[in-house]
Coordinates of N, CA and C in Angstrom, one line a residue:
X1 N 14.5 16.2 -11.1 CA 14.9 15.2 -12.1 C 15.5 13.9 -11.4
X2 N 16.4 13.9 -10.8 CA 16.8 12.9 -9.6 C 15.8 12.2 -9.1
X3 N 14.7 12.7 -8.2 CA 13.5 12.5 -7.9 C 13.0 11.6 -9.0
X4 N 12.4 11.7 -10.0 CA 12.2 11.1 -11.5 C 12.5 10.1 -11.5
X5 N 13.7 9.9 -11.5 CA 14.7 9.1 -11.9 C 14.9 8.0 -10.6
X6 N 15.0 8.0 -9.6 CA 14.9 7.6 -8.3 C 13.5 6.7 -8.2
X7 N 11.9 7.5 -8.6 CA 11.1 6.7 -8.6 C 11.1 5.9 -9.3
X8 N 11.4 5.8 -10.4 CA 11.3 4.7 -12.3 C 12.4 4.0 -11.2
X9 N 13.0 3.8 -11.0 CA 14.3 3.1 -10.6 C 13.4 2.5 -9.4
X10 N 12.7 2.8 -8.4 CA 12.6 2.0 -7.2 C 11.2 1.4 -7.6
X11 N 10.3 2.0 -9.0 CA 9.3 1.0 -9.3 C 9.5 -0.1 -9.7
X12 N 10.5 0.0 -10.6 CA 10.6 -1.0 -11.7 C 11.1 -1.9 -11.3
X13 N 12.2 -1.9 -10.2 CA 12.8 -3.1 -8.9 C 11.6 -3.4 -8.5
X14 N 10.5 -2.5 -7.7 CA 9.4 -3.7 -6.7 C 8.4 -4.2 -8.0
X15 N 8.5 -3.5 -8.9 CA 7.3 -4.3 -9.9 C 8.1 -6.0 -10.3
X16 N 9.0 -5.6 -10.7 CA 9.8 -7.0 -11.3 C 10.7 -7.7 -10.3
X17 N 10.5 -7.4 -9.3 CA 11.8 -8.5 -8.7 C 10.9 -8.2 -6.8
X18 N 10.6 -7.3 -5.9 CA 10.4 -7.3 -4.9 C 8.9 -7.8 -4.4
X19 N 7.8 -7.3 -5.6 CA 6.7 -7.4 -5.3 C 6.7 -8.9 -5.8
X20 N 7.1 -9.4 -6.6 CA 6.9 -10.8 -7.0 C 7.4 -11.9 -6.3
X21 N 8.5 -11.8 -5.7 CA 8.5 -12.2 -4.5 C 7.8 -12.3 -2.9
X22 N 7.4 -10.9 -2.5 CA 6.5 -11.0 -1.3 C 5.6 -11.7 -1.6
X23 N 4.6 -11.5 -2.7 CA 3.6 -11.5 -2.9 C 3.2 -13.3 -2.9
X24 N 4.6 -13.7 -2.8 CA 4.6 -15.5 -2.7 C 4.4 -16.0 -1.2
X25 N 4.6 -15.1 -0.3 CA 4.7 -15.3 1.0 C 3.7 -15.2 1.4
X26 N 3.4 -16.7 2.1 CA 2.3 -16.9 3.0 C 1.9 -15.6 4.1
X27 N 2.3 -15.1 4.6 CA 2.3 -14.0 5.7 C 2.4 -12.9 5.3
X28 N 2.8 -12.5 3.9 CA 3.0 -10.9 3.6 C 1.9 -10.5 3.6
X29 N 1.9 -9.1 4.0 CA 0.2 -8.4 4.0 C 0.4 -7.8 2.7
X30 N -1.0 -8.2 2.0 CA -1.2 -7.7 0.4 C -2.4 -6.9 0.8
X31 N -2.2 -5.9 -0.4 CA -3.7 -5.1 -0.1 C -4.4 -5.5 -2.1
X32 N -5.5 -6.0 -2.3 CA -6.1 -6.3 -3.4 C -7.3 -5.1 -3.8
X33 N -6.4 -4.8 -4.8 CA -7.8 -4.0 -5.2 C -8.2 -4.1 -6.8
X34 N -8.9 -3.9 -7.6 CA -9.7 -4.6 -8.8 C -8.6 -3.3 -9.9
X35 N -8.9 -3.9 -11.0 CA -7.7 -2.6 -11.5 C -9.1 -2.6 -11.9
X36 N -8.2 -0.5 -12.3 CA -9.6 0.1 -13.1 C -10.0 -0.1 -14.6
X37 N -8.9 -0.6 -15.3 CA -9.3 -0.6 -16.7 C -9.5 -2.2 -16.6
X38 N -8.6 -3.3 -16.1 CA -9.1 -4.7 -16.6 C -10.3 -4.9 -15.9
X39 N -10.7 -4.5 -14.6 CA -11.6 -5.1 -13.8 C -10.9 -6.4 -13.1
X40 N -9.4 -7.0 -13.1 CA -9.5 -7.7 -12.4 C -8.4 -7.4 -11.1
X41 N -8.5 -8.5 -9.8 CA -7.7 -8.2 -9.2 C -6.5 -8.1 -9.2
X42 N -5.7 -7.3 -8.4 CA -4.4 -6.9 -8.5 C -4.2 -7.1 -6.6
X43 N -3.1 -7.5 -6.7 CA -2.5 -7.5 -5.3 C -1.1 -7.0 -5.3
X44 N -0.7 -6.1 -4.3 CA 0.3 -5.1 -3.8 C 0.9 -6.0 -2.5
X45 N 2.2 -6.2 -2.3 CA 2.7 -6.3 -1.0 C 2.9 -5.1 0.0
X46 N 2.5 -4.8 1.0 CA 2.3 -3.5 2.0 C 2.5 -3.8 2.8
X47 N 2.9 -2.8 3.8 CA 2.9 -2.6 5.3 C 2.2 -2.4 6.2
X48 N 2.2 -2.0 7.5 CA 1.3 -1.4 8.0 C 0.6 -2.1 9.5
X49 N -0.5 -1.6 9.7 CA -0.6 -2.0 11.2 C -2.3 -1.8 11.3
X50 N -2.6 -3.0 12.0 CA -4.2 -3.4 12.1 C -4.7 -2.2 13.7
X51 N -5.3 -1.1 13.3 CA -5.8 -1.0 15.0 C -7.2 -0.9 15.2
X52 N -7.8 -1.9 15.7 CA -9.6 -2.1 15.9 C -9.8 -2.3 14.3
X53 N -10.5 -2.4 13.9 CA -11.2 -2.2 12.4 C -11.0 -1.9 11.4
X54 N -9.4 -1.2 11.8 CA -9.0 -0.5 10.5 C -7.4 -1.0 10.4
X55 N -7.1 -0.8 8.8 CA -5.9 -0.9 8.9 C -5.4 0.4 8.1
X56 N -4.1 0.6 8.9 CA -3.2 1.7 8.3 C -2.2 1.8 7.4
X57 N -2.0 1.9 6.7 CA -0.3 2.4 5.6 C -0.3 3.5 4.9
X58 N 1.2 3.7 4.8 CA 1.0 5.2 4.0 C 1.7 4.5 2.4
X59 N 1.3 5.2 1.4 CA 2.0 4.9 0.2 C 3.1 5.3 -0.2
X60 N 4.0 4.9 -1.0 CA 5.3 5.7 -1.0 C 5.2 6.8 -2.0
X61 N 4.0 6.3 -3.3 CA 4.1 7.5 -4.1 C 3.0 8.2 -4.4
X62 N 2.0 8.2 -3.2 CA 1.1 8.5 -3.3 C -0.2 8.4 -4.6
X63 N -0.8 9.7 -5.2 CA -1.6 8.8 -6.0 C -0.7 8.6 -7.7
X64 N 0.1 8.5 -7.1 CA 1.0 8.3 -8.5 C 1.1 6.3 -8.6
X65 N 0.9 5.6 -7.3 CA 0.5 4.6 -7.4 C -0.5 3.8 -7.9
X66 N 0.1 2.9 -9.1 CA -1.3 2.1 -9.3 C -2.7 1.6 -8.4
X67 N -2.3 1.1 -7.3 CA -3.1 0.7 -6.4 C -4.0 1.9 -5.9
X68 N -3.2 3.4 -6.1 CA -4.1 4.5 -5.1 C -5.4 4.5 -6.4
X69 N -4.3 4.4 -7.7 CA -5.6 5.3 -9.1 C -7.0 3.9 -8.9
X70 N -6.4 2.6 -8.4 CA -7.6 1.7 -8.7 C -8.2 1.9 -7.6
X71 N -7.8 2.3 -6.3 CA -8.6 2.4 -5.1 C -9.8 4.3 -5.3
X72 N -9.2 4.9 -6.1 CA -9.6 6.1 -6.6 C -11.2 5.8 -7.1
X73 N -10.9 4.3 -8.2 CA -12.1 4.4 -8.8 C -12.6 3.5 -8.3
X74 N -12.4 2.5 -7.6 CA -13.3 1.9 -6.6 C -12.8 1.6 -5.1
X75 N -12.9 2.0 -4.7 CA -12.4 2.2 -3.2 C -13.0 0.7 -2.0
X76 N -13.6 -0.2 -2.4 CA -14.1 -1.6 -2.4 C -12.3 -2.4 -2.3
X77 N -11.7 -2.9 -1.2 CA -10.5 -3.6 -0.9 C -10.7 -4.9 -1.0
X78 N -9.8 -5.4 -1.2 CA -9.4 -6.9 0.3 C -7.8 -6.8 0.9
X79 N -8.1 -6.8 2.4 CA -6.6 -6.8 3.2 C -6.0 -8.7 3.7
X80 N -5.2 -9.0 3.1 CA -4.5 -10.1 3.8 C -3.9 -9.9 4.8
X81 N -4.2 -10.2 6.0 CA -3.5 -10.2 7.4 C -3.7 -11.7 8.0
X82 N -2.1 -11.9 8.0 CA -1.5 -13.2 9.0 C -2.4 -14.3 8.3
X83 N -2.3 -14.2 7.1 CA -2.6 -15.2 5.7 C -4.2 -15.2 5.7
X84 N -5.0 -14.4 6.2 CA -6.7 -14.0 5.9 C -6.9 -13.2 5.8
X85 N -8.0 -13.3 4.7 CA -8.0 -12.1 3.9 C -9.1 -11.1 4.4
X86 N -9.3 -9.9 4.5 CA -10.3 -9.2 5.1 C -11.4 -8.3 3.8
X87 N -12.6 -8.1 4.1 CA -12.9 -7.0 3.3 C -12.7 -5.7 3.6
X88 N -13.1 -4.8 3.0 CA -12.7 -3.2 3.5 C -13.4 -2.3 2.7
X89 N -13.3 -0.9 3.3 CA -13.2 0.4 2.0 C -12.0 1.0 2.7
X90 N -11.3 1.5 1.5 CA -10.2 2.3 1.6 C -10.2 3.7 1.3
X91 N -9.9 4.3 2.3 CA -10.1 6.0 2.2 C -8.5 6.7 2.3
X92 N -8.6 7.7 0.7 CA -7.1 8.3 1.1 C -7.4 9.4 2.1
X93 N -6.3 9.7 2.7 CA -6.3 11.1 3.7 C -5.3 11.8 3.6
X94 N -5.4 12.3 2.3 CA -4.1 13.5 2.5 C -4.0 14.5 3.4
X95 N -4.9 14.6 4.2 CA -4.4 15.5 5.2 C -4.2 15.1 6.4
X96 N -3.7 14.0 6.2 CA -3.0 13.1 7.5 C -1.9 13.5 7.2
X97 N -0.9 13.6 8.2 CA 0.7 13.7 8.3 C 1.6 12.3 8.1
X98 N 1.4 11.9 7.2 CA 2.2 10.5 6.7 C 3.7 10.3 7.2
X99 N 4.4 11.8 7.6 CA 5.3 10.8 8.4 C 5.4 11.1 9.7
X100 N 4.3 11.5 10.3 CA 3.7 11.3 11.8 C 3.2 9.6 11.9
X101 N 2.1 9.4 10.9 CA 1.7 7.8 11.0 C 2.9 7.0 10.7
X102 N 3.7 7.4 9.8 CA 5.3 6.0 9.5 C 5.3 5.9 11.1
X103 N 5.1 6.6 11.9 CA 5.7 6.6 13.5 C 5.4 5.6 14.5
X104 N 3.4 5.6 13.7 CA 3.2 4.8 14.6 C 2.7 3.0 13.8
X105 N 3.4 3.1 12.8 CA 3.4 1.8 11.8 C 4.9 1.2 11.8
X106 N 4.6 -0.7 11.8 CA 6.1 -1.2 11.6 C 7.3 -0.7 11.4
X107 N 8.2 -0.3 11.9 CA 8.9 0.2 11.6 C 10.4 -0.4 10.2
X108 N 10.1 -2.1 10.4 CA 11.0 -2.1 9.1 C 10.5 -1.4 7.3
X109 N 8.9 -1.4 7.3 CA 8.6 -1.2 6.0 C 8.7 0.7 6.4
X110 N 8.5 0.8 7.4 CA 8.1 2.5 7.5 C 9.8 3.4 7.1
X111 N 10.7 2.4 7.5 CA 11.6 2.7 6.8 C 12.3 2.6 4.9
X112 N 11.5 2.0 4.8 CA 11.8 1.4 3.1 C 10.7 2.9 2.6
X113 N 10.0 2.8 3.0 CA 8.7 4.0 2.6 C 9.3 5.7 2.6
X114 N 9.8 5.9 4.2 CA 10.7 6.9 3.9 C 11.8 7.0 3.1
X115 N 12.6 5.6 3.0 CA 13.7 6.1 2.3 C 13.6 6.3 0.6
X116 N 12.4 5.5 -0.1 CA 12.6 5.4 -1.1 C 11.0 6.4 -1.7
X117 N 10.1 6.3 -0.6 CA 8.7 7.7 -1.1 C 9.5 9.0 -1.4
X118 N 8.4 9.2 -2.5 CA 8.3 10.8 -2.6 C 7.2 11.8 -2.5
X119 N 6.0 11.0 -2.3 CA 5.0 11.4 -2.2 C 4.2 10.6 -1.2
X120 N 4.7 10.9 -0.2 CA 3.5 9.9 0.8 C 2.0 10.1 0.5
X121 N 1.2 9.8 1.6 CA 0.0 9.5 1.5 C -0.6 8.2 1.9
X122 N -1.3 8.6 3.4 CA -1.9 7.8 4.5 C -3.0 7.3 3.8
X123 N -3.0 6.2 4.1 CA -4.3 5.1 3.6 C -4.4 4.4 4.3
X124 N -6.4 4.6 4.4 CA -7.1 4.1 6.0 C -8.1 3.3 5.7
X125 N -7.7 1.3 5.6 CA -8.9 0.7 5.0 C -10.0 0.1 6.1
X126 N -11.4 0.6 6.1 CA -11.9 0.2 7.3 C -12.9 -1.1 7.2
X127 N -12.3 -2.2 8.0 CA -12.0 -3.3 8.0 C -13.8 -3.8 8.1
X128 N -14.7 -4.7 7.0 CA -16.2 -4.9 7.3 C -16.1 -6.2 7.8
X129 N -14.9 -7.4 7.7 CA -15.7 -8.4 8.1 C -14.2 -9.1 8.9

């Protein structure tokens, strides 16, 4: 119940007040993915860390996130890194240890993720252009 209550509470801050803000910043890394029912794009402020080809982050609520259900049904990205934008496919891996990878990701957002996820879930978008 707490749990519950804790996520509605830490959505409804980044939907209305956190994400609207990043998402103004020239440098925040956004991950874009198409929503499933409008068809159009949606952008997420995230974390995470570029290695070779791919980029990494874990989600905080796993597929309880809008961004996981739109990447669910089309798994076709775009990653903004250091204000360019990349294409991708994004693949979930729940059987990645999500908080082995927070380990080896940024550590300011890897902390916001632990403290406020309840359902992690590693997501691995591999970088085409």
């Amino acid at each position: 119940m707490a749990g519950d209550l804790r996520d509605r509470v830490t959505k409804l801050f980044q939907k209305n007040v956190a994400n609207r803000l990043t998402r103004a910043l020239p440098f925040q890394t956004l991950l874009e993915t198409t929503g499933r029912k409008s068809g159009q794009p949606r952008r997420t402020p995230i974390g995470g860390r570029k290695i070779g080809n791919e980029f990494w982050f874990v989600s905080e609520f796993g597929e309880n996130s809008q961004y996981v259900k739109n990447i669910e049904a089309d798994p076709n990205v775009r990653v903004r890194l250091n204000g360019r934008w990349h294409k991708g496919v994004a693949h979930l891996l729940p059987d990645d240890d999500p908080h082995e990878r927070l380990r080896s990701l940024p550590q300011f957002n890897s902390f916001g993720v632990r403290t406020f996820g309840t359902k992690l879930l590693t997501i691995r978008v591999d970088l085409t252009d």
